[in-house]
Amino acid sequence: MPDLYAGAVRRVINPPLGIRTFGFSSREGLVQSIESDLTATALVLSDGRTKVVIVATDTGWMDLPVMNGLRERVAEAVGTVSSHVMVNLNHTHSSPAMPEWFPDEPGQNALQSRYQEDLCGWITEAAREADERKVAARIGAGRGDCRIGVYRRETDPDGEVFLGEVPGHPTDPSVGVLRVDDLEGRPIATVFSYGCHPVTVGPRSMVASPDFPGAARDLVEHAMGGLSLFLQGCGGNIMPRGGLSMEADCRDEKDRIGATLGAEVVKTAAAIHTHRQRGERQRMGSLSRITVWPWEPVRGETCTRLAAADESLSLGFIDLPPLDEARAIRTECHEARDRVRAQGGEVWEMLVTTRFADWSDRLVEAVETGGASIDVVVQAIRINDIVLAANSTETFFETGLAIKAGSPFPQTLAMGYTNGCVCYLPRAEDFPAGGWDIRKRWYGVPDLLFQAYSMPTAIHPESEQRVVDATLALIEGLR
């Protein structure tokens, strides 16, 4: 049987000051400082025949075609195929915007384009160096429990859903933890996954920040050694307890939330033994009735299976409006934007009306061309009897639970925000009972505001089930 080899490398990916951030339309300003380093960390695993790359980045959003190109670059750099490259975005709302996200002014677009190209280069370099640093390794897995997340789809007395907190609502508190060690049990990398929006650094804080995942990583690395990779799970409808921080300096709350998560990761990782195990019970001496279980070295295969697969799904939209209605909506949106420009409105007004004007252009284009679908990538990686299952949407925690429940592997990490982030993925039951209304502004519940992703209409309510089914089929194929 082949042996497992692993290497991990990190790159700092801080943006230039003055760049716009992704994540809050109400943030009225550009990045003024770096709160703490944004990073990209690459973990390369190989059995001598197959090679997979797992990259964790402090990035909020990246376009699917750009991510497809990045995965090709990384694959070529390390000598594998793009289906074996997984790039997870931690979705911090204090990360730089990308040029495809928003129709910005030329100077900003140029700044964002340069940063995006630098980012792709840094990630590729980190993967190449991690591949070069591989050493013989073992991997183990565990699962912790952390309660920093709270369900955010609150309902008012009239039955309208809005962004709030529902403390008694179920969530998925599990923290998936992987420990990749050298043969002496020293950590090369600690991988951990949890689903929760990184928004403790709120819209009044004009900084770039990895948010609470960065604070969690710092604690894990200080306690365990090696590098740590945070993989954003299925946090599309989960907020950190306390919600958005509204202070200009949000470090206290960010560090508290991060420490709570990091401490659970340390507790879980410390209980994973990759290089030794309990042996058979023995007596301490011939006259003593005290018994012990001595530690014995782990022997045998370090890699029984290493494989990966991905698939691109085309998800359909609900019915598009008639062309005359779409054009009328476009006229309304463009007039609203032009009115704010002429009146010198607030920054947030300019951002919102510009977004809706861009969306209305895409709505008319979709009606005129009949373009009524969007691509989503699903992926699965198997390492021994551990599976990482991911897709390129803002996935709800219930979807993650469904994937883990349907997986035949006891250690399955389910993630969204991977290899791109094309839209929210609400389940059929998360759509409003009366249907999604194209003329309603779903500001109160962002996962129904498909205009924020410049999608012409809402995705079809059956889309989530298709993603679940495709993901489980990939996992089954790896079995």
CSV table of C-alpha atoms in Angstrom, one decimal:
chain,number,residue,atom,x,y,z
A,1,MET,CA,0.0,0.0,0.0
A,2,PRO,CA,1.3,3.6,-0.7
A,3,ASP,CA,2.3,5.9,2.1
A,4,LEU,CA,0.8,9.3,2.9
A,5,TYR,CA,2.9,12.5,2.4
A,6,ALA,CA,1.9,16.0,3.4
A,7,GLY,CA,3.2,19.5,3.2
A,8,ALA,CA,1.7,22.9,4.3
A,9,VAL,CA,2.7,26.4,3.4
A,10,ARG,CA,1.1,29.8,4.1
A,11,ARG,CA,1.2,33.1,2.2
A,12,VAL,CA,0.1,36.5,3.5
A,13,ILE,CA,-2.5,38.0,1.1
A,14,ASN,CA,-3.0,41.5,2.5
A,15,PRO,CA,-4.6,43.9,0.0
A,16,PRO,CA,-3.5,47.4,-0.9
A,17,LEU,CA,-5.1,50.1,1.3
A,18,GLY,CA,-7.8,52.0,-0.5
A,19,ILE,CA,-9.4,48.9,-2.0
A,20,ARG,CA,-13.2,48.4,-1.6
A,21,THR,CA,-14.3,45.5,0.7
A,22,PHE,CA,-16.8,42.8,0.0
A,23,GLY,CA,-19.7,42.1,2.3
A,24,PHE,CA,-21.5,45.1,3.5
A,25,SER,CA,-23.4,47.6,1.3
A,26,SER,CA,-23.7,49.8,4.4
A,27,ARG,CA,-19.9,50.1,4.8
A,28,GLU,CA,-19.2,53.7,3.7
A,29,GLY,CA,-15.5,53.7,3.0
A,30,LEU,CA,-12.5,51.8,1.7
A,31,VAL,CA,-9.9,49.7,3.6
A,32,GLN,CA,-7.8,52.1,5.8
A,33,SER,CA,-5.7,49.5,7.6
A,34,ILE,CA,-5.0,45.8,8.1
A,35,GLU,CA,-6.5,44.6,11.3
A,36,SER,CA,-4.6,41.3,11.2
A,37,ASP,CA,-2.9,39.4,8.3
A,38,LEU,CA,-5.2,37.8,5.7
A,39,THR,CA,-3.6,34.5,4.6
A,40,ALA,CA,-3.9,31.7,2.2
A,41,THR,CA,-2.7,28.3,3.4
A,42,ALA,CA,-2.1,25.3,1.2
A,43,LEU,CA,-2.1,21.7,2.3
A,44,VAL,CA,-0.8,19.1,-0.3
A,45,LEU,CA,-1.4,15.4,0.3
A,46,SER,CA,0.0,12.6,-1.8
A,47,ASP,CA,0.3,8.9,-1.8
A,48,GLY,CA,3.0,8.9,-4.6
A,49,ARG,CA,0.3,8.3,-7.3
A,50,THR,CA,-2.5,10.7,-6.5
A,51,LYS,CA,-2.2,14.2,-5.2
A,52,VAL,CA,-4.8,16.6,-3.7
A,53,VAL,CA,-4.5,20.2,-2.7
A,54,ILE,CA,-6.7,21.9,0.0
A,55,VAL,CA,-6.4,25.7,0.2
A,56,ALA,CA,-8.0,27.8,2.9
A,57,THR,CA,-8.2,31.5,2.1
A,58,ASP,CA,-9.3,34.7,4.0
A,59,THR,CA,-11.4,35.7,1.0
A,60,GLY,CA,-15.0,36.7,0.9
A,61,TRP,CA,-16.0,36.0,-2.7
A,62,MET,CA,-14.5,34.9,-6.0
A,63,ASP,CA,-16.1,34.4,-9.4
A,64,LEU,CA,-16.6,30.8,-10.5
A,65,PRO,CA,-14.7,31.2,-13.8
A,66,VAL,CA,-11.8,32.8,-12.0
A,67,MET,CA,-11.7,30.0,-9.5
A,68,ASN,CA,-11.8,27.4,-12.3
A,69,GLY,CA,-8.7,29.1,-13.8
A,70,LEU,CA,-7.0,29.2,-10.4
A,71,ARG,CA,-7.6,25.5,-9.8
A,72,GLU,CA,-6.1,24.8,-13.2
A,73,ARG,CA,-3.0,26.9,-12.3
A,74,VAL,CA,-2.6,25.2,-8.9
A,75,ALA,CA,-3.0,21.7,-10.5
A,76,GLU,CA,-0.4,22.4,-13.1
A,77,ALA,CA,2.0,23.8,-10.5
A,78,VAL,CA,1.9,20.6,-8.4
A,79,GLY,CA,1.3,18.0,-11.0
A,80,THR,CA,-2.3,16.9,-10.5
A,81,VAL,CA,-5.7,17.6,-12.0
A,82,SER,CA,-8.1,20.5,-11.2
A,83,SER,CA,-10.7,18.2,-9.8
A,84,HIS,CA,-8.2,17.4,-7.0
A,85,VAL,CA,-7.8,21.0,-6.0
A,86,MET,CA,-10.1,22.5,-3.4
A,87,VAL,CA,-10.1,26.2,-2.6
A,88,ASN,CA,-12.3,27.3,0.3
A,89,LEU,CA,-13.2,30.9,1.0
A,90,ASN,CA,-13.7,31.7,4.6
A,91,HIS,CA,-16.2,34.4,3.5
A,92,THR,CA,-15.0,37.2,5.8
A,93,HIS,CA,-17.0,40.3,5.0
A,94,SER,CA,-13.8,42.4,5.6
A,95,SER,CA,-11.9,41.1,2.6
A,96,PRO,CA,-11.2,42.9,-0.7
A,97,ALA,CA,-13.8,43.0,-3.4
A,98,MET,CA,-13.1,41.4,-6.7
A,99,PRO,CA,-13.6,43.1,-10.1
A,100,GLU,CA,-16.4,40.7,-11.1
A,101,TRP,CA,-18.4,41.4,-7.9
A,102,PHE,CA,-19.6,45.0,-8.4
A,103,PRO,CA,-19.7,47.5,-11.4
A,104,ASP,CA,-17.2,49.9,-9.8
A,105,GLU,CA,-15.4,52.9,-11.1
A,106,PRO,CA,-12.3,52.3,-13.3
A,107,GLY,CA,-9.7,53.0,-10.6
A,108,GLN,CA,-11.2,50.5,-8.2
A,109,ASN,CA,-11.7,47.9,-10.9
A,110,ALA,CA,-8.0,48.2,-11.8
A,111,LEU,CA,-7.0,47.9,-8.1
A,112,GLN,CA,-9.2,44.9,-7.6
A,113,SER,CA,-7.9,43.2,-10.8
A,114,ARG,CA,-4.3,43.6,-9.7
A,115,TYR,CA,-5.1,42.2,-6.3
A,116,GLN,CA,-7.0,39.3,-7.7
A,117,GLU,CA,-4.1,38.4,-10.0
A,118,ASP,CA,-1.6,38.7,-7.1
A,119,LEU,CA,-3.9,36.5,-4.9
A,120,CYS,CA,-4.0,33.8,-7.5
A,121,GLY,CA,-0.2,33.9,-7.8
A,122,TRP,CA,0.3,33.7,-4.1
A,123,ILE,CA,-2.0,30.7,-3.8
A,124,THR,CA,-0.3,29.0,-6.6
A,125,GLU,CA,3.1,29.6,-5.1
A,126,ALA,CA,2.0,28.4,-1.7
A,127,ALA,CA,0.7,25.1,-3.2
A,128,ARG,CA,3.9,24.6,-5.2
A,129,GLU,CA,6.1,25.1,-2.1
A,130,ALA,CA,3.8,22.9,0.0
A,131,ASP,CA,4.3,20.2,-2.5
A,132,GLU,CA,8.0,20.5,-2.3
A,133,ARG,CA,8.0,20.3,1.5
A,134,LYS,CA,6.0,17.1,1.7
A,135,VAL,CA,7.2,14.6,4.4
A,136,ALA,CA,5.8,11.2,5.5
A,137,ALA,CA,2.6,11.8,7.4
A,138,ARG,CA,-0.4,10.3,9.1
A,139,ILE,CA,-3.9,11.7,9.4
A,140,GLY,CA,-6.6,11.5,12.1
A,141,ALA,CA,-10.0,13.0,12.6
A,142,GLY,CA,-12.3,14.1,15.4
A,143,ARG,CA,-15.4,16.1,16.0
A,144,GLY,CA,-15.9,18.9,18.5
A,145,ASP,CA,-18.9,20.9,19.6
A,146,CYS,CA,-19.0,24.8,19.5
A,147,ARG,CA,-22.0,27.1,20.1
A,148,ILE,CA,-20.8,30.4,18.7
A,149,GLY,CA,-23.4,30.2,15.9
A,150,VAL,CA,-27.1,31.2,16.0
A,151,TYR,CA,-29.8,30.7,13.5
A,152,ARG,CA,-30.5,34.1,11.8
A,153,ARG,CA,-33.8,33.8,9.9
A,154,GLU,CA,-36.1,35.4,12.5
A,155,THR,CA,-39.9,35.8,11.8
A,156,ASP,CA,-41.9,38.9,12.7
A,157,PRO,CA,-45.5,38.8,14.0
A,158,ASP,CA,-46.8,39.1,10.4
A,159,GLY,CA,-44.8,36.1,9.3
A,160,GLU,CA,-42.1,38.0,7.4
A,161,VAL,CA,-38.6,36.6,7.7
A,162,PHE,CA,-35.8,39.1,8.5
A,163,LEU,CA,-32.1,38.9,9.5
A,164,GLY,CA,-32.1,38.5,13.3
A,165,GLU,CA,-31.4,35.8,15.9
A,166,VAL,CA,-33.4,32.7,17.0
A,167,PRO,CA,-31.5,31.4,20.0
A,168,GLY,CA,-33.7,28.3,20.5
A,169,HIS,CA,-33.5,27.2,16.9
A,170,PRO,CA,-31.4,24.1,16.0
A,171,THR,CA,-28.1,24.6,14.4
A,172,ASP,CA,-25.1,22.4,13.5
A,173,PRO,CA,-22.6,23.0,16.4
A,174,SER,CA,-20.2,20.4,15.2
A,175,VAL,CA,-16.6,21.3,14.4
A,176,GLY,CA,-14.8,18.9,12.1
A,177,VAL,CA,-11.1,18.5,12.9
A,178,LEU,CA,-8.4,16.8,10.9
A,179,ARG,CA,-4.9,16.4,12.3
A,180,VAL,CA,-2.1,15.9,9.8
A,181,ASP,CA,1.1,14.9,11.6
A,182,ASP,CA,4.6,13.7,10.8
A,183,LEU,CA,5.4,10.1,11.8
A,184,GLU,CA,6.5,11.3,15.3
A,185,GLY,CA,3.1,12.8,15.9
A,186,ARG,CA,4.1,16.5,15.4
A,187,PRO,CA,1.5,18.6,13.6
A,188,ILE,CA,2.1,19.6,10.1
A,189,ALA,CA,-1.4,21.0,9.8
A,190,THR,CA,-4.6,21.1,11.8
A,191,VAL,CA,-7.7,21.5,9.5
A,192,PHE,CA,-11.0,22.6,11.1
A,193,SER,CA,-14.4,23.4,9.6
A,194,TYR,CA,-17.4,25.2,11.1
A,195,GLY,CA,-20.3,27.0,9.5
A,196,CYS,CA,-20.9,30.6,10.5
A,197,HIS,CA,-20.8,34.0,8.8
A,198,PRO,CA,-17.5,35.9,9.7
A,199,VAL,CA,-19.1,39.3,10.4
A,200,THR,CA,-17.9,40.1,13.9
A,201,VAL,CA,-15.8,42.8,12.2
A,202,GLY,CA,-18.8,45.0,11.2
A,203,PRO,CA,-19.6,47.6,8.6
A,204,ARG,CA,-18.3,50.6,10.6
A,205,SER,CA,-14.8,49.0,10.8
A,206,MET,CA,-12.7,50.2,7.8
A,207,VAL,CA,-10.2,47.4,8.0
A,208,ALA,CA,-9.3,44.2,6.2
A,209,SER,CA,-9.5,41.3,8.5
A,210,PRO,CA,-9.9,37.5,8.5
A,211,ASP,CA,-12.5,38.0,11.2
A,212,PHE,CA,-12.9,35.3,13.9
A,213,PRO,CA,-11.4,32.4,11.8
A,214,GLY,CA,-8.0,34.3,12.0
A,215,ALA,CA,-8.2,34.5,15.8
A,216,ALA,CA,-9.2,30.8,16.0
A,217,ARG,CA,-6.2,29.8,13.8
A,218,ASP,CA,-3.8,31.9,16.0
A,219,LEU,CA,-4.9,30.0,19.1
A,220,VAL,CA,-4.7,26.6,17.5
A,221,GLU,CA,-1.2,27.2,16.1
A,222,HIS,CA,0.1,28.6,19.4
A,223,ALA,CA,-1.2,25.5,21.3
A,224,MET,CA,-0.6,22.8,18.7
A,225,GLY,CA,2.2,23.9,16.5
A,226,GLY,CA,2.2,23.6,12.7
A,227,LEU,CA,-0.2,25.5,10.5
A,228,SER,CA,-4.0,25.5,10.7
A,229,LEU,CA,-6.6,25.8,8.0
A,230,PHE,CA,-10.1,27.0,8.6
A,231,LEU,CA,-12.6,25.7,6.1
A,232,GLN,CA,-15.9,27.6,6.0
A,233,GLY,CA,-18.7,25.1,6.5
A,234,CYS,CA,-22.4,25.5,5.8
A,235,GLY,CA,-23.1,28.8,7.4
A,236,GLY,CA,-25.4,30.5,5.0
A,237,ASN,CA,-28.1,30.9,7.6
A,238,ILE,CA,-25.9,31.1,10.7
A,239,MET,CA,-24.6,34.3,12.4
A,240,PRO,CA,-22.1,34.6,15.3
A,241,ARG,CA,-23.9,35.1,18.6
A,242,GLY,CA,-24.2,38.8,19.1
A,243,GLY,CA,-24.7,39.4,15.4
A,244,LEU,CA,-23.0,42.2,13.5
A,245,SER,CA,-20.5,44.2,15.5
A,246,MET,CA,-21.3,47.9,15.1
A,247,GLU,CA,-18.3,49.4,16.8
A,248,ALA,CA,-15.4,51.0,14.8
A,249,ASP,CA,-13.0,48.7,16.6
A,250,CYS,CA,-14.4,45.1,16.7
A,251,ARG,CA,-11.3,43.3,17.9
A,252,ASP,CA,-12.7,42.4,21.3
A,253,GLU,CA,-15.7,40.5,20.0
A,254,LYS,CA,-13.8,39.0,17.1
A,255,ASP,CA,-11.1,37.6,19.5
A,256,ARG,CA,-13.7,36.2,21.9
A,257,ILE,CA,-15.6,34.4,19.2
A,258,GLY,CA,-12.4,33.1,17.6
A,259,ALA,CA,-11.0,32.0,21.0
A,260,THR,CA,-14.2,30.0,21.7
A,261,LEU,CA,-13.9,28.2,18.4
A,262,GLY,CA,-10.1,27.7,18.6
A,263,ALA,CA,-10.3,26.3,22.1
A,264,GLU,CA,-12.7,23.6,20.9
A,265,VAL,CA,-10.4,22.8,18.0
A,266,VAL,CA,-7.4,22.4,20.4
A,267,LYS,CA,-9.4,20.2,22.7
A,268,THR,CA,-10.5,18.0,19.8
A,269,ALA,CA,-7.1,17.9,18.1
A,270,ALA,CA,-5.3,17.0,21.3
A,271,ALA,CA,-7.4,13.9,21.6
A,272,ILE,CA,-6.4,12.6,18.1
A,273,HIS,CA,-3.4,10.3,18.2
A,274,THR,CA,-1.9,9.5,14.9
A,275,HIS,CA,1.5,8.0,15.9
A,276,ARG,CA,0.5,5.9,18.9
A,277,GLN,CA,-2.4,4.0,20.4
A,278,ARG,CA,-3.4,2.3,23.6
A,279,GLY,CA,-2.0,-1.2,23.9
A,280,GLU,CA,-3.4,-4.2,25.7
A,281,ARG,CA,-3.9,-3.9,29.5
A,282,GLN,CA,-1.1,-5.0,31.7
A,283,ARG,CA,-0.4,-5.3,35.4
A,284,MET,CA,2.3,-3.0,36.7
A,285,GLY,CA,3.9,-5.8,38.6
A,286,SER,CA,3.5,-9.4,39.7
A,287,LEU,CA,2.2,-8.5,43.1
A,288,SER,CA,0.3,-5.4,42.2
A,289,ARG,CA,-3.4,-5.2,41.2
A,290,ILE,CA,-2.9,-1.9,39.4
A,291,THR,CA,-3.4,-2.2,35.7
A,292,VAL,CA,-2.2,0.1,32.9
A,293,TRP,CA,-2.7,0.4,29.1
A,294,PRO,CA,0.7,1.3,27.7
A,295,TRP,CA,1.1,3.4,24.6
A,296,GLU,CA,2.2,1.5,21.5
A,297,PRO,CA,3.3,2.9,18.2
A,298,VAL,CA,0.8,2.9,15.3
A,299,ARG,CA,2.0,0.6,12.6
A,300,GLY,CA,0.7,-0.3,9.1
A,301,GLU,CA,-0.6,1.7,6.2
A,302,THR,CA,-0.7,5.5,6.4
A,303,CYS,CA,-2.7,5.9,3.2
A,304,THR,CA,-5.4,3.4,2.3
A,305,ARG,CA,-7.2,5.7,-0.2
A,306,LEU,CA,-6.7,9.1,-1.7
A,307,ALA,CA,-9.1,10.3,-4.4
A,308,ALA,CA,-11.2,13.3,-5.5
A,309,ALA,CA,-13.9,14.1,-8.0
A,310,ASP,CA,-16.0,17.1,-9.0
A,311,GLU,CA,-19.0,17.9,-11.1
A,312,SER,CA,-20.5,21.1,-12.6
A,313,LEU,CA,-24.3,21.4,-12.2
A,314,SER,CA,-26.5,23.8,-14.1
A,315,LEU,CA,-29.2,25.1,-11.8
A,316,GLY,CA,-32.3,26.7,-13.3
A,317,PHE,CA,-34.2,29.8,-12.3
A,318,ILE,CA,-37.8,30.3,-11.6
A,319,ASP,CA,-39.8,31.8,-14.4
A,320,LEU,CA,-38.5,35.1,-15.9
A,321,PRO,CA,-40.9,38.0,-16.3
A,322,PRO,CA,-42.1,39.2,-19.7
A,323,LEU,CA,-39.7,41.3,-21.6
A,324,ASP,CA,-41.8,44.5,-21.2
A,325,GLU,CA,-41.9,44.1,-17.5
A,326,ALA,CA,-38.1,43.4,-17.3
A,327,ARG,CA,-37.4,46.5,-19.3
A,328,ALA,CA,-39.7,48.5,-17.1
A,329,ILE,CA,-37.8,47.3,-14.0
A,330,ARG,CA,-34.5,48.2,-15.7
A,331,THR,CA,-35.8,51.8,-16.4
A,332,GLU,CA,-36.8,52.1,-12.7
A,333,CYS,CA,-33.5,50.8,-11.4
A,334,HIS,CA,-31.4,53.1,-13.7
A,335,GLU,CA,-33.5,56.1,-12.8
A,336,ALA,CA,-33.1,55.4,-9.1
A,337,ARG,CA,-29.3,55.2,-9.5
A,338,ASP,CA,-29.1,58.3,-11.6
A,339,ARG,CA,-31.2,60.2,-9.1
A,340,VAL,CA,-28.9,59.3,-6.2
A,341,ARG,CA,-25.9,60.4,-8.4
A,342,ALA,CA,-27.5,63.7,-9.2
A,343,GLN,CA,-28.4,64.4,-5.6
A,344,GLY,CA,-25.1,63.3,-4.2
A,345,GLY,CA,-26.6,60.6,-2.0
A,346,GLU,CA,-24.9,58.6,0.7
A,347,VAL,CA,-22.2,56.1,-0.2
A,348,TRP,CA,-24.5,53.1,0.7
A,349,GLU,CA,-27.3,54.5,-1.5
A,350,MET,CA,-24.9,54.7,-4.4
A,351,LEU,CA,-23.7,51.2,-3.8
A,352,VAL,CA,-27.2,49.7,-3.5
A,353,THR,CA,-28.7,51.6,-6.5
A,354,THR,CA,-25.7,50.7,-8.7
A,355,ARG,CA,-26.1,47.1,-7.7
A,356,PHE,CA,-29.7,47.0,-8.7
A,357,ALA,CA,-29.0,48.8,-12.0
A,358,ASP,CA,-26.5,46.2,-12.8
A,359,TRP,CA,-28.9,43.4,-11.8
A,360,SER,CA,-31.7,44.9,-14.0
A,361,ASP,CA,-29.3,44.9,-17.0
A,362,ARG,CA,-28.7,41.2,-16.5
A,363,LEU,CA,-32.4,40.6,-16.0
A,364,VAL,CA,-33.2,42.0,-19.4
A,365,GLU,CA,-30.3,40.2,-21.0
A,366,ALA,CA,-31.6,36.9,-19.5
A,367,VAL,CA,-35.1,37.5,-20.8
A,368,GLU,CA,-33.9,38.5,-24.3
A,369,THR,CA,-31.5,35.5,-24.6
A,370,GLY,CA,-33.4,32.9,-22.7
A,371,GLY,CA,-30.4,32.4,-20.3
A,372,ALA,CA,-32.0,30.9,-17.3
A,373,SER,CA,-29.4,28.8,-15.5
A,374,ILE,CA,-26.3,29.2,-13.3
A,375,ASP,CA,-23.4,26.8,-12.8
A,376,VAL,CA,-22.4,25.4,-9.4
A,377,VAL,CA,-19.4,23.1,-8.7
A,378,VAL,CA,-19.7,20.2,-6.3
A,379,GLN,CA,-16.6,18.4,-5.1
A,380,ALA,CA,-15.6,15.5,-2.8
A,381,ILE,CA,-12.1,14.5,-1.6
A,382,ARG,CA,-11.5,11.2,0.2
A,383,ILE,CA,-8.4,10.7,2.5
A,384,ASN,CA,-8.5,7.2,4.0
A,385,ASP,CA,-12.0,7.1,5.5
A,386,ILE,CA,-12.3,10.9,5.8
A,387,VAL,CA,-14.4,12.9,3.2
A,388,LEU,CA,-14.4,16.6,2.5
A,389,ALA,CA,-17.6,17.5,0.6
A,390,ALA,CA,-18.1,21.0,-0.8
A,391,ASN,CA,-19.9,23.2,-3.2
A,392,SER,CA,-19.7,26.7,-4.5
A,393,THR,CA,-22.7,28.3,-2.8
A,394,GLU,CA,-23.7,29.9,0.5
A,395,THR,CA,-25.0,26.7,1.9
A,396,PHE,CA,-27.5,26.4,4.8
A,397,PHE,CA,-26.6,24.3,7.8
A,398,GLU,CA,-29.5,21.9,7.2
A,399,THR,CA,-28.0,21.0,3.8
A,400,GLY,CA,-24.7,20.2,5.5
A,401,LEU,CA,-26.4,17.9,7.9
A,402,ALA,CA,-28.2,16.2,5.0
A,403,ILE,CA,-24.9,15.5,3.3
A,404,LYS,CA,-23.2,14.2,6.4
A,405,ALA,CA,-26.2,12.0,7.2
A,406,GLY,CA,-26.2,10.6,3.7
A,407,SER,CA,-22.5,9.9,3.6
A,408,PRO,CA,-21.3,6.4,4.2
A,409,PHE,CA,-18.2,7.7,5.8
A,410,PRO,CA,-18.2,8.4,9.6
A,411,GLN,CA,-15.9,11.5,9.2
A,412,THR,CA,-17.5,13.8,6.6
A,413,LEU,CA,-16.9,17.5,6.6
A,414,ALA,CA,-19.5,19.4,4.6
A,415,MET,CA,-18.7,22.9,3.2
A,416,GLY,CA,-20.1,25.7,1.1
A,417,TYR,CA,-18.0,28.6,-0.2
A,418,THR,CA,-15.7,26.4,-2.1
A,419,ASN,CA,-14.2,26.8,-5.6
A,420,GLY,CA,-16.3,29.9,-6.0
A,421,CYS,CA,-19.5,31.4,-4.4
A,422,VAL,CA,-22.2,31.9,-7.0
A,423,CYS,CA,-25.4,32.4,-4.8
A,424,TYR,CA,-27.2,31.4,-1.7
A,425,LEU,CA,-28.7,27.9,-1.7
A,426,PRO,CA,-32.0,28.0,0.3
A,427,ARG,CA,-33.9,24.8,0.5
A,428,ALA,CA,-37.4,24.5,-1.0
A,429,GLU,CA,-39.0,25.1,2.5
A,430,ASP,CA,-36.9,28.3,3.0
A,431,PHE,CA,-38.7,30.1,0.1
A,432,PRO,CA,-41.7,32.3,1.1
A,433,ALA,CA,-45.0,30.5,1.1
A,434,GLY,CA,-46.5,32.9,-1.5
A,435,GLY,CA,-43.5,32.5,-3.8
A,436,TRP,CA,-40.5,34.7,-4.5
A,437,ASP,CA,-41.5,38.2,-5.8
A,438,ILE,CA,-39.1,39.9,-8.3
A,439,ARG,CA,-40.3,43.4,-7.3
A,440,LYS,CA,-39.8,42.9,-3.5
A,441,ARG,CA,-36.5,44.0,-2.1
A,442,TRP,CA,-35.5,41.2,0.3
A,443,TYR,CA,-33.1,43.4,2.3
A,444,GLY,CA,-34.3,41.8,5.6
A,445,VAL,CA,-33.3,38.3,4.5
A,446,PRO,CA,-30.2,38.3,2.4
A,447,ASP,CA,-30.5,34.7,1.3
A,448,LEU,CA,-33.6,35.7,-0.8
A,449,LEU,CA,-32.0,38.8,-2.2
A,450,PHE,CA,-30.7,37.1,-5.3
A,451,GLN,CA,-30.2,40.6,-6.9
A,452,ALA,CA,-27.1,40.9,-4.6
A,453,TYR,CA,-25.5,38.3,-6.8
A,454,SER,CA,-26.9,40.0,-9.9
A,455,MET,CA,-29.0,36.9,-10.7
A,456,PRO,CA,-32.0,37.6,-12.9
A,457,THR,CA,-34.4,35.8,-10.6
A,458,ALA,CA,-34.4,33.3,-7.8
A,459,ILE,CA,-33.0,29.8,-8.4
A,460,HIS,CA,-35.5,27.1,-8.6
A,461,PRO,CA,-36.5,25.8,-5.1
A,462,GLU,CA,-35.5,22.2,-6.1
A,463,SER,CA,-31.9,23.4,-6.6
A,464,GLU,CA,-30.7,22.5,-3.1
A,465,GLN,CA,-31.9,18.9,-3.4
A,466,ARG,CA,-30.0,18.6,-6.7
A,467,VAL,CA,-26.8,19.8,-5.0
A,468,VAL,CA,-27.3,17.3,-2.1
A,469,ASP,CA,-28.0,14.4,-4.5
A,470,ALA,CA,-25.0,15.3,-6.7
A,471,THR,CA,-22.7,15.6,-3.7
A,472,LEU,CA,-23.7,12.2,-2.3
A,473,ALA,CA,-23.3,10.6,-5.7
A,474,LEU,CA,-19.7,11.9,-5.8
A,475,ILE,CA,-19.1,10.6,-2.3
A,476,GLU,CA,-20.5,7.2,-3.2
A,477,GLY,CA,-18.3,7.1,-6.3
A,478,LEU,CA,-15.2,7.5,-4.0
A,479,ARG,CA,-16.3,4.6,-1.9
